[in-house]
Short mmCIF file of C-alpha atoms in Angstrom, two decimals:
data_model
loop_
_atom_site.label_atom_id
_atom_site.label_comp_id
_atom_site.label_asym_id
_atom_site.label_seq_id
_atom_site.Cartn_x
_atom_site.Cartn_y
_atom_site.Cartn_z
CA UNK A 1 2.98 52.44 55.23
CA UNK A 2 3.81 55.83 53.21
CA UNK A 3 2.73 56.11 49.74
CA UNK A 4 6.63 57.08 49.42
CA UNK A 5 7.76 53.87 50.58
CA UNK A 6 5.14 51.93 48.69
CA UNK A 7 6.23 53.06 45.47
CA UNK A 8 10.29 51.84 46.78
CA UNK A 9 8.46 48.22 46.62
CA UNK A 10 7.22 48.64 43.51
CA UNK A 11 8.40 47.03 39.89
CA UNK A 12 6.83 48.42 36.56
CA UNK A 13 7.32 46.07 33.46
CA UNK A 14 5.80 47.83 30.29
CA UNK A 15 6.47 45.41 27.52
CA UNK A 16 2.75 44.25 26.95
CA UNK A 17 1.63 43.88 23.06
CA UNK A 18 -0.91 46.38 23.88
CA UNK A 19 1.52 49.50 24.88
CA UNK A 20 2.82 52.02 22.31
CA UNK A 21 6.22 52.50 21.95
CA UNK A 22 5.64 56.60 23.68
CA UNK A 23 3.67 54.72 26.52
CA UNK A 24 6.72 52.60 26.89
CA UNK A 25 9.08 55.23 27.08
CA UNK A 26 6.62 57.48 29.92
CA UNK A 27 6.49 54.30 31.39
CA UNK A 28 9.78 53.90 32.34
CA UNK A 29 10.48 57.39 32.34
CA UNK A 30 7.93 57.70 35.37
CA UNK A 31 9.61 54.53 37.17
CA UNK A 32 13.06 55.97 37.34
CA UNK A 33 11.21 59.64 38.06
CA UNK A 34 9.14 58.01 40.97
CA UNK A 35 12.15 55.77 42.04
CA UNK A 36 9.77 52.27 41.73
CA UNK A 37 12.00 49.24 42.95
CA UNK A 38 13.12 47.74 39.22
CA UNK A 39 12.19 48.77 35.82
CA UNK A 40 11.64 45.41 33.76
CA UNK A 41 11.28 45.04 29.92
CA UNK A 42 11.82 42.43 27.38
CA UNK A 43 14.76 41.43 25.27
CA UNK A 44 13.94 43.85 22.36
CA UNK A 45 13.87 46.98 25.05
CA UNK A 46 17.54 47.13 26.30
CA UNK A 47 18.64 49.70 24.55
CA UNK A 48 15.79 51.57 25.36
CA UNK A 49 16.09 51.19 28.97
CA UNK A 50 19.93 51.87 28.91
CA UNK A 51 18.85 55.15 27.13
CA UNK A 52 16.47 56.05 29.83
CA UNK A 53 18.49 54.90 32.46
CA UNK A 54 21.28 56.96 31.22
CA UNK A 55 19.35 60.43 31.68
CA UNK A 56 17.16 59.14 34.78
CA UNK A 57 19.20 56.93 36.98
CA UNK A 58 18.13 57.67 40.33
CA UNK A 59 20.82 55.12 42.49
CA UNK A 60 18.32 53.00 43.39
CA UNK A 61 16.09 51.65 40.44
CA UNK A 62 17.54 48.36 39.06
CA UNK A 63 17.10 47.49 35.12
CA UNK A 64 15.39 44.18 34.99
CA UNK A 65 14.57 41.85 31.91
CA UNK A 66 12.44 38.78 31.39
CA UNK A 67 13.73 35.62 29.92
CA UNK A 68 11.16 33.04 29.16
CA UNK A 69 8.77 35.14 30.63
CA UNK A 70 6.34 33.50 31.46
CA UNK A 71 6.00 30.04 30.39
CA UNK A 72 9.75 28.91 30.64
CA UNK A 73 8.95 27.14 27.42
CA UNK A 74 11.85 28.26 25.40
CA UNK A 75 14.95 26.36 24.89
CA UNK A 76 17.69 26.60 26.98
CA UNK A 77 19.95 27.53 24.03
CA UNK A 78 17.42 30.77 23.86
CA UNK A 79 17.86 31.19 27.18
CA UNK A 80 21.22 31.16 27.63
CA UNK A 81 21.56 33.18 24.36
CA UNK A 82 19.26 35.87 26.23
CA UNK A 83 21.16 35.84 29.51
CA UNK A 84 24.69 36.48 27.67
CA UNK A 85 22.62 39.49 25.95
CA UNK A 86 21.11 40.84 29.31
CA UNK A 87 25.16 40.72 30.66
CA UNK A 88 26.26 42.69 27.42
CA UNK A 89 23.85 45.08 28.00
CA UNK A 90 24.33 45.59 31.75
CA UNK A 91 21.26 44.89 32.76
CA UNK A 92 21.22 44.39 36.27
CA UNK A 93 19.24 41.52 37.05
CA UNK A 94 17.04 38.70 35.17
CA UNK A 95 13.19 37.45 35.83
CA UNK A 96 13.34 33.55 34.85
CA UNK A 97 11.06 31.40 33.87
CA UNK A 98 11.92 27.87 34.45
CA UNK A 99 10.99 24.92 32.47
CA UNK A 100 7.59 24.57 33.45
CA UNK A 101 6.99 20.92 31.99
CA UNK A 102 9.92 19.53 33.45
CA UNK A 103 8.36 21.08 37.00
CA UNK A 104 5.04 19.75 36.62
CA UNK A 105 6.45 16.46 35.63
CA UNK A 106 8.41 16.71 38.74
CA UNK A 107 11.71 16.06 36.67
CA UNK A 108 13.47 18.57 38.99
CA UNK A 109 17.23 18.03 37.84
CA UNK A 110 16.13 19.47 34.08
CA UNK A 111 15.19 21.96 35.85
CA UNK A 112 18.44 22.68 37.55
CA UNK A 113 20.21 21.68 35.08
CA UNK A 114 19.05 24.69 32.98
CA UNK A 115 19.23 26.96 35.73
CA UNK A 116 23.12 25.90 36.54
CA UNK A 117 23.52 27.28 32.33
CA UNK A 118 21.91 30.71 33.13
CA UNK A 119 23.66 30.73 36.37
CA UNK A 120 27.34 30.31 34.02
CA UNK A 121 25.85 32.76 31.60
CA UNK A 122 24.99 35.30 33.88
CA UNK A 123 28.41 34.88 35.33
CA UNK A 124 28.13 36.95 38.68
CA UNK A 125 27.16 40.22 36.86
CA UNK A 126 23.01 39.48 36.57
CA UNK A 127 21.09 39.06 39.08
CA UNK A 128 19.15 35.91 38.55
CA UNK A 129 15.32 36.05 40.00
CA UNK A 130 13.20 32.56 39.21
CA UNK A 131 9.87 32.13 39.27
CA UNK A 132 7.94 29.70 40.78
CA UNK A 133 4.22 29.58 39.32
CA UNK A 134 2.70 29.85 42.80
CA UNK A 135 -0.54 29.97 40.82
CA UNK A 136 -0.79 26.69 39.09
CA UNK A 137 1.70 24.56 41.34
CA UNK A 138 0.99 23.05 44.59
CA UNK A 139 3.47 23.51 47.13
CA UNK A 140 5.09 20.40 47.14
CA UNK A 141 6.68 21.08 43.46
CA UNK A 142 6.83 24.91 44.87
CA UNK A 143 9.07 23.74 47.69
CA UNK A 144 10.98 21.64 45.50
CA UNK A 145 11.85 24.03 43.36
CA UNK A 146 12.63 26.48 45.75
CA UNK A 147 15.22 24.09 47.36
CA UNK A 148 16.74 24.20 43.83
CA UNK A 149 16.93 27.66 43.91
CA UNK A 150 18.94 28.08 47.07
CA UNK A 151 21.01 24.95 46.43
CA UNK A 152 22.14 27.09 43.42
CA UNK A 153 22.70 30.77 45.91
CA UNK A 154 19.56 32.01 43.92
CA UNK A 155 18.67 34.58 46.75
CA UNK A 156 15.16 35.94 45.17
CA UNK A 157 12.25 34.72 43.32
CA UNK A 158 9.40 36.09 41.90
CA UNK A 159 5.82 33.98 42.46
CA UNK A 160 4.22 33.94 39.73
CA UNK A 161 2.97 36.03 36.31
CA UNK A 162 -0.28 37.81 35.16
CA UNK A 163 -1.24 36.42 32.57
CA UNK A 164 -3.08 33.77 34.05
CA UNK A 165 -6.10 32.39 35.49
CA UNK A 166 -6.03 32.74 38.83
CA UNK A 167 -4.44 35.35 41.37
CA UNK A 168 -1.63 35.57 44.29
CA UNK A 169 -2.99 35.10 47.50
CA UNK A 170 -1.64 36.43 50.98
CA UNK A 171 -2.01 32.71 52.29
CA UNK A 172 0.57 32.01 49.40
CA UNK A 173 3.31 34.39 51.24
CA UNK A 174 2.48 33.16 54.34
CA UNK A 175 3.52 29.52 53.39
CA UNK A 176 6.62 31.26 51.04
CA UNK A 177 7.85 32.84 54.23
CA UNK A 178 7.42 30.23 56.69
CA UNK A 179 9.45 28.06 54.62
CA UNK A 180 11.68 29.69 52.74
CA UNK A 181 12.29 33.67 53.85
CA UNK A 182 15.31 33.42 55.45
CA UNK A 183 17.00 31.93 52.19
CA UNK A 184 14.61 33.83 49.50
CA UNK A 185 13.30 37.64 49.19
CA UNK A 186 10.20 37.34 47.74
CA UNK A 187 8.93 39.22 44.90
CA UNK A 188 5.42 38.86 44.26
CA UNK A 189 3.49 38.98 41.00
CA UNK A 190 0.18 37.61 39.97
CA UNK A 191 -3.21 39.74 39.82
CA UNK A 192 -2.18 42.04 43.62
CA UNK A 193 -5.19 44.65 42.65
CA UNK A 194 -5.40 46.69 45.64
CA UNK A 195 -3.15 48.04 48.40
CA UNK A 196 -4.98 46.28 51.23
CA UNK A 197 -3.92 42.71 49.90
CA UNK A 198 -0.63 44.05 49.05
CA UNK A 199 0.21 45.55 52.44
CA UNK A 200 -1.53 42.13 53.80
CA UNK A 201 1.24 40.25 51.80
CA UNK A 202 3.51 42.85 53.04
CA UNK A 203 3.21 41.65 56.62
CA UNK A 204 3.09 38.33 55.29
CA UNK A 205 6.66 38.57 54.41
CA UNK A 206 6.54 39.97 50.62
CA UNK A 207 9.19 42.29 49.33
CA UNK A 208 8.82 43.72 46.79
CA UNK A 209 5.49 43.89 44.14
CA UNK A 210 5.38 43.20 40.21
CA UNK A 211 2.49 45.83 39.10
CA UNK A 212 0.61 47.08 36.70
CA UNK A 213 -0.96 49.51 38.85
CA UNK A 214 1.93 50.83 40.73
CA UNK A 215 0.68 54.08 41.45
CA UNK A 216 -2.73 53.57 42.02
CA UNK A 217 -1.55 51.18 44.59
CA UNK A 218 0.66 53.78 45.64
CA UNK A 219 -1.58 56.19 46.07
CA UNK A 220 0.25 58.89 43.54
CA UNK A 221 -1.44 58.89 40.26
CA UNK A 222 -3.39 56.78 37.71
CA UNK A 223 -1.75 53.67 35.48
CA UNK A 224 -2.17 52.92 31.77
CA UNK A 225 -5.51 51.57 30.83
CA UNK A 226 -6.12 49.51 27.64
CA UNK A 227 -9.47 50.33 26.21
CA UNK A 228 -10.47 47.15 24.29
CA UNK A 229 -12.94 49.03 21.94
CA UNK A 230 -10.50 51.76 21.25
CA UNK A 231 -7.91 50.23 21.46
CA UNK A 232 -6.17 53.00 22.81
CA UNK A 233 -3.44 52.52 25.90
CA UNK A 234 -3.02 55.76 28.42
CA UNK A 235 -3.13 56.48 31.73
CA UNK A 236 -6.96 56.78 32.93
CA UNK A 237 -9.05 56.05 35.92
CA UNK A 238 -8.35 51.87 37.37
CA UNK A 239 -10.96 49.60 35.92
CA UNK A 240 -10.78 45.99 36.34
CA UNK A 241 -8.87 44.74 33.29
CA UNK A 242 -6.67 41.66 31.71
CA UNK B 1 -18.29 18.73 9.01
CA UNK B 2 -16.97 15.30 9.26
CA UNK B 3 -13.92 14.58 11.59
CA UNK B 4 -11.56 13.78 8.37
CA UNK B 5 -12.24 16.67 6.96
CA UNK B 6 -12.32 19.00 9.92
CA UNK B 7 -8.70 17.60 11.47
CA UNK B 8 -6.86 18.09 8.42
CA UNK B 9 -7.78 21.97 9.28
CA UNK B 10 -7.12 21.49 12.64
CA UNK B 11 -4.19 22.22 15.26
CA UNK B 12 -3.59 20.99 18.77
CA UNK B 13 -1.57 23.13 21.17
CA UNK B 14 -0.68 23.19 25.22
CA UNK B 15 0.84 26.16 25.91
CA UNK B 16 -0.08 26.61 29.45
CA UNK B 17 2.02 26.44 32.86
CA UNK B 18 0.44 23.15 34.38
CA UNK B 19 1.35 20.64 31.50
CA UNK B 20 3.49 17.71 31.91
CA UNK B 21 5.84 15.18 29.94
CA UNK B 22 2.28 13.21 30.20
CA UNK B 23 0.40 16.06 28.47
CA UNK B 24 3.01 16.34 25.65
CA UNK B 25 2.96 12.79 24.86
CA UNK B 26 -1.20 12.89 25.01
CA UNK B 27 -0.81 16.12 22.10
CA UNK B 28 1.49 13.55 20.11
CA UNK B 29 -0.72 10.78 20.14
CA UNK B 30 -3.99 12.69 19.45
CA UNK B 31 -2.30 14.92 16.51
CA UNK B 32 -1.18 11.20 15.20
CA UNK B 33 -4.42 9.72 15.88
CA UNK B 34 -6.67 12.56 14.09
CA UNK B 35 -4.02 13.38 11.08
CA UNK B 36 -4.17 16.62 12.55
CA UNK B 37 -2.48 19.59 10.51
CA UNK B 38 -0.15 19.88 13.34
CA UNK B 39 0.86 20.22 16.61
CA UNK B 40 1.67 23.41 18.79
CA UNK B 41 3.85 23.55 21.34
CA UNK B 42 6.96 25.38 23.15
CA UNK B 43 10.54 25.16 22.01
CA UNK B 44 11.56 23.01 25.09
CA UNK B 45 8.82 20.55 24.32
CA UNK B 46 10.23 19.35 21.41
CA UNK B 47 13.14 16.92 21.97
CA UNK B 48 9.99 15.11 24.24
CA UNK B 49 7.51 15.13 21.23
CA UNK B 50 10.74 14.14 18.76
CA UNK B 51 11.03 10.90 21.50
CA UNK B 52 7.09 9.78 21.33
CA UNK B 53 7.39 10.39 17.32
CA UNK B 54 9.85 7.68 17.12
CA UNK B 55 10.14 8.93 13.11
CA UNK B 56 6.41 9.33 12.64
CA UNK B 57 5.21 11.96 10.80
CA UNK B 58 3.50 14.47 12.01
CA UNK B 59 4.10 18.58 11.76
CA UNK B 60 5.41 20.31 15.02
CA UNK B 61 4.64 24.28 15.19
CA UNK B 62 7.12 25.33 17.86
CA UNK B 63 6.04 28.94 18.93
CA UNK B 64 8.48 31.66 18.79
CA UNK B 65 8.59 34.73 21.35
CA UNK B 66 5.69 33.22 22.61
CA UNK B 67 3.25 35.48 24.41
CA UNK B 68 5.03 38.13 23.92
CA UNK B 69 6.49 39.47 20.77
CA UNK B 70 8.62 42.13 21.84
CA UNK B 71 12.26 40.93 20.53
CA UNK B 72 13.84 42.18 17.82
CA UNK B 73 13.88 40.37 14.36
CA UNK B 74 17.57 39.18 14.99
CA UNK B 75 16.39 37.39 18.53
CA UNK B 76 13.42 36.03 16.58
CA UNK B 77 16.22 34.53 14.03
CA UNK B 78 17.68 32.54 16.51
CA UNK B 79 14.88 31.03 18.21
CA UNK B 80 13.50 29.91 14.81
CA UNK B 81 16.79 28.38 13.81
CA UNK B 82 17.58 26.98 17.11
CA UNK B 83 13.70 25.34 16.95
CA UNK B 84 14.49 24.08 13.28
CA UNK B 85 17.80 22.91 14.41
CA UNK B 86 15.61 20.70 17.47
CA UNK B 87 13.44 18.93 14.93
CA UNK B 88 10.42 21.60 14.01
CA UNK B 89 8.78 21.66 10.89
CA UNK B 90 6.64 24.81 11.28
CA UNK B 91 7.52 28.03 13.12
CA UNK B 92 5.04 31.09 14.69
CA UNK B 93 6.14 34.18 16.21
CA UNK B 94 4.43 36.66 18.11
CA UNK B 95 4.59 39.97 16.25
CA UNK B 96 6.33 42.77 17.64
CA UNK B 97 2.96 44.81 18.31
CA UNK B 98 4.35 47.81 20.51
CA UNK B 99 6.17 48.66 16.56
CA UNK B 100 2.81 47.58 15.29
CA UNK B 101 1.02 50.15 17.39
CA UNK B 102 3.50 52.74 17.04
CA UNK B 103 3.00 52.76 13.60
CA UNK B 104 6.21 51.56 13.20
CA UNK B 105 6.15 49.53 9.93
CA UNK B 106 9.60 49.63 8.47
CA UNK B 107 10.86 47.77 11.74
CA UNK B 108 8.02 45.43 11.27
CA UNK B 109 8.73 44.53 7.92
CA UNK B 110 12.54 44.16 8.75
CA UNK B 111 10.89 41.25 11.52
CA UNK B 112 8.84 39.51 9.00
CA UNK B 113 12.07 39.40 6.49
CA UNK B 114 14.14 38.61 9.27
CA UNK B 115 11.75 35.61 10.52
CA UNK B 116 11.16 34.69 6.78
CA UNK B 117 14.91 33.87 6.01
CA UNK B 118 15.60 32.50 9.46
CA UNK B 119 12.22 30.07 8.62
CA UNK B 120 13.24 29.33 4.79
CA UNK B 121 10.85 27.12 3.11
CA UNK B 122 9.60 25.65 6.53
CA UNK B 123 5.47 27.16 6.75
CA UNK B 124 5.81 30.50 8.74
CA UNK B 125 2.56 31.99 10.83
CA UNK B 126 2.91 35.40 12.62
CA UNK B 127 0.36 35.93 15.27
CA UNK B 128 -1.52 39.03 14.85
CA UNK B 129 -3.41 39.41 18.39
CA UNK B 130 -5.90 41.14 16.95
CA UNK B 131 -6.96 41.69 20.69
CA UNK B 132 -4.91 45.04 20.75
CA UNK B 133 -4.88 46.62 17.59
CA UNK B 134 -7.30 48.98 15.08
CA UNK B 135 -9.06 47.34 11.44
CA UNK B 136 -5.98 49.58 9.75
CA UNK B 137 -3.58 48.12 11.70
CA UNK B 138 -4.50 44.68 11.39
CA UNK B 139 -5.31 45.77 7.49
CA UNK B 140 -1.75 47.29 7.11
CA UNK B 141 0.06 44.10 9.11
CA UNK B 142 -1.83 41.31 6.64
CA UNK B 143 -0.47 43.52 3.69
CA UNK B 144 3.03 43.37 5.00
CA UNK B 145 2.34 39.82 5.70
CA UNK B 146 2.02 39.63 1.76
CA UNK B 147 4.25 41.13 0.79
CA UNK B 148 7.36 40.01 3.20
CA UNK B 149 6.07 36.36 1.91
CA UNK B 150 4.67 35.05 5.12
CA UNK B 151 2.28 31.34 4.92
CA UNK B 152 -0.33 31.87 7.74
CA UNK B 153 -1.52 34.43 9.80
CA UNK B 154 -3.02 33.29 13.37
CA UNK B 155 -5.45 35.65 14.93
CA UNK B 156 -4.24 35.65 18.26
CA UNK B 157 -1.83 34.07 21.38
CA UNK B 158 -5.68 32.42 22.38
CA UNK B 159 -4.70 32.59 26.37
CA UNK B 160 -5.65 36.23 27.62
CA UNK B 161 -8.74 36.49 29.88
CA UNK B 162 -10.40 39.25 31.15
CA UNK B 163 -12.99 39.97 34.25
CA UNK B 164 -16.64 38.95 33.83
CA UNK B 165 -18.96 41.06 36.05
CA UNK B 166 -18.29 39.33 38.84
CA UNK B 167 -14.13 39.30 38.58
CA UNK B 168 -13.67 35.71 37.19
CA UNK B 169 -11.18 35.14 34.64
CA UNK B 170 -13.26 34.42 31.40
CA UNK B 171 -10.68 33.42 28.26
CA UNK B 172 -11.33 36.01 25.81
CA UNK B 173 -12.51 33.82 22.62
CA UNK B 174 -11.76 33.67 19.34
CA UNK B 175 -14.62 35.69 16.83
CA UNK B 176 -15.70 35.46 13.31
CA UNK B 177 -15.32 39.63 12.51
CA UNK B 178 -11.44 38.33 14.19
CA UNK B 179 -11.03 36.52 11.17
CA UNK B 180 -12.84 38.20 8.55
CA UNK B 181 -10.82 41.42 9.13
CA UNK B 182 -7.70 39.38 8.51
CA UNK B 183 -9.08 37.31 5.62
CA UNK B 184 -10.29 40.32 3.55
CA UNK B 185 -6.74 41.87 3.25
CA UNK B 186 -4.77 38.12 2.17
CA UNK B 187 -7.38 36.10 0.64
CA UNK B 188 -6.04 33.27 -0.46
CA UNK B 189 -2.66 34.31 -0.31
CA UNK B 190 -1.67 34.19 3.02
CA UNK B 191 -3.73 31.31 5.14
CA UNK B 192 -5.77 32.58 8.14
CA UNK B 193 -5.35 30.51 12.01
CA UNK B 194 -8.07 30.93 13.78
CA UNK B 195 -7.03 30.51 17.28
CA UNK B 196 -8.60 31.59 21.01
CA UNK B 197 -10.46 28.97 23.24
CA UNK B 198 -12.20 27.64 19.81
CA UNK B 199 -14.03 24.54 22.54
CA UNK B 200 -16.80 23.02 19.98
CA UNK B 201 -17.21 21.77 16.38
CA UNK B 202 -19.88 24.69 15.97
CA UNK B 203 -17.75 27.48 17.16
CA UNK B 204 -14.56 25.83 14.89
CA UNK B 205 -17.56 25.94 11.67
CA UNK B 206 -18.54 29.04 12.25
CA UNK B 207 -14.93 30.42 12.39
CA UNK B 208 -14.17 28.22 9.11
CA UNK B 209 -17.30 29.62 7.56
CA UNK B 210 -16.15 32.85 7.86
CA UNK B 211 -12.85 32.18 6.14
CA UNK B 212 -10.65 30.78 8.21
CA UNK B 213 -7.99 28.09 6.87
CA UNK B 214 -6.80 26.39 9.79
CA UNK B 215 -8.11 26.40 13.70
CA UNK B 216 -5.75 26.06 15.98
CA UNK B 217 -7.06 24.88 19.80
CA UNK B 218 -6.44 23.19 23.19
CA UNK B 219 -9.72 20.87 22.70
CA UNK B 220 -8.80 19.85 19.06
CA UNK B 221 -8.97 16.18 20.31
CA UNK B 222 -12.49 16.57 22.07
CA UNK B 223 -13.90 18.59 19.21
CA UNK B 224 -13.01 15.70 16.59
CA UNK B 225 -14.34 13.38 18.31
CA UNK B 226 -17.64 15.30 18.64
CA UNK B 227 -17.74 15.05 14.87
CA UNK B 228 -19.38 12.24 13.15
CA UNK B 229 -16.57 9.90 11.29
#
């Protein structure tokens, strides 16, 4: 694949504790310069990303935010309160997390029951992307969950998070695909450190990639580094990080 | 320390993706059976912790923002109220540490204000993630913590990890410098959480020795009853 079309798969979400508000801003800047798949930032950012967006917008870079990111322990009051603020602010589409202790306790209709809210919240005009903890779950609750999803005309999800134990693996797509790919585009997130495993997931039936190292993994530049002694956060040469 | 003594210092918390209805009732029962200070856990968690409670008493910390603080104080308002409102009795937010880094400190005294009043006499702990930021910045966020009136000050979100030398995930723990940076600047007037995969009675001493008020862990249970009674 060309590094070009690479970087059209990519999704950059700067809105780590350990960025600086200028970092942010490149950040962001650069995705809407490079044309990366979706910009994604939390609550607090909209108006920063409607500001970039604004001067940047290149026709095909989608503004993205996070609700519940990535526990899906909030309530649903604060999630529904977040969705109807993502829809104010024209944000174009919404990564969910889902209530993960109703999952795990296989209570699957508080699950959709919270999902039908966002889905009235969102009301047509957000995009609504769950996630589905590929990570932690086995597939049983995985497929469950995805039959929720498409039951509801949910038509992406995203696989997992990064902040984790753990990582994505290709064999995770496979089964994703198999099962569930002509119903759900799959976004994938969780730990994809290198361009082999991503291109591997790729053929595997992934879509589109949540990274931190976007470019590296495109093969046009270097990605912000966090230096844990100096606590300084800039782009810099890849080193194996949180 | 003895177990009395050590639980009524001590928090329990599940905050991770795999936990179940079972796992929420287990915190319930241990923070009841230990008189622990309290018990962490998400927003959504707590109508299931209110139904095991059946009118005991026992403190419920519902975290705010949680892991990541970047909201804005008004967003931060209504979780806290709408966590108040669903029956908890202590609140802790993630603080907005992109404005902390950016040197931004008007904004982040607007958050503290804005999460004080939303809180109002209910305890209030901001976590600091000292992970990310410089001595002055954690020196300059306990003064504001002063001064905007917060109660407790937790060190960190306790769940990042980083690579060992052979790529496994190691949980990056909580250390004694971690909370002597934070207890230096508040003394005794603003309480100091330790919190970060604190897994033994030792590690919980060492981190009280060094001025801690409260810890705050996942193995509170399992390191009580490693004490002597």
């Amino acid at each position: 694949m060309y590094d070009r079309d690479f970087v059209k798969r990519a999704i950059t979400s700067p809105f780590a504790s350990n960025l600086t508000e200028e970092v942010v801003r490149q950040e962001l800047i650069d995705g809407y310069q490079e044309g990366v798949r979706a910009a994604i930032i939390a609550p607090g950012q909209c108006d920063l990303i409607n500001e970039i967006k604004a001067e940047y917008d290149n026709g095909y870079t989608r503004t993205g935010m996070v609700i519940g990111y990535p526990y899906g322990g909030m309530s649903t009051n604060m999630k529904v309160y977040l969705m109807k603020l993502a829809k104010e602010k024209g944000i174009d589409e919404v990564d969910v997390a889902f209530n993960v202790t109703a999952a795990a306790s296989r209570d699957f209709g508080a699950v959709k029951k919270e999902l039908e809210l966002l889905l009235e919240a969102a009301d047509g005009q957000v995009k609504v992307i769950p996630m589905l903890w590929m990570v932690k779950f086995p597939f049983e609750i995985i497929n469950e969950l995805c039959k929720i999803y498409v039951d509801l005309g949910i038509k992406a999800i995203k696989t997992s998070a990064g902040i984790h134990f753990g990582k994505m693996q290709v064999e995770h797509i496979a089964w994703l695909y198999n099962n569930w790919g002509d119903k759900l585009s799959i976004e994938v997130a969780g730990k994809v450190r290198s361009r082999e495993t991503a291109e591997a997931m790729m053929d595997a039936g992934a879509e589109f990639f949540h990274l931190g190292s976007w470019r590296r993994l495109s093969g046009i530049g270097q990605d912000i580094q966090f230096d844990l002694v100096t606590k300084e956060a800039k782009l810099g040469a890849y080193k194996e990080a949180l | 320390m003895k177990r009395e003594e050590l639980s009524k210092k001590m928090g329990g918390r599940i905050l991770e993706s795999y936990y179940d209805y079972a796992s929420v009732k287990n915190l319930v029962y241990e923070g009841l059976e230990f008189g622990l200070d309290c018990i962490q856990v998400f927003p959504n968690m707590l109508p299931k912790v209110q139904e095991v409670l059946e009118g005991r008493r026992l403190d419920l910390c519902a975290v705010i923002t949680y892991p990541h603080g970047t909201f804005l104080p008004e967003q931060k308002a209504f979780e806290i109220k709408d966590a108040l409102e669903s029956g908890a009795t202590q609140v802790e937010f993630v603080i907005h540490n992109i404005n902390v880094r950016s040197g931004n400190w008007e904004l982040v005294r607007e958050e503290f204000q804005a999460c004080r009043k939303a809180a109002g006499d209910h305890v209030l702990k901001a976590i600091v993630e000292v992970e990310w930021l410089t001595d002055e910045q954690i020196q300059k966020v306990s003064q504001l913590a002063i001064e905007e009136g917060l109660d407790r000050l937790t060190t960190s979100i306790g769940v990042y990890t980083m690579p060992d030398e052979n790529k496994n995930d190691v949980g990056i723990r909580c250390k004694p410098d971690d909370v002597k940076k934070i207890k230096a600047i508040v003394g005794e007037q603003v309480k100091v959480v330790a919190q970060g995969r604190i897994d033994s009675a030792e590690m919980a001493e060492e981190l009280l020795l060094a001025g801690a008020d409260y810890i705050s862990s996942e193995f509170a249970a399992e390191i009580l009853r490693s004490c002597a009674k």
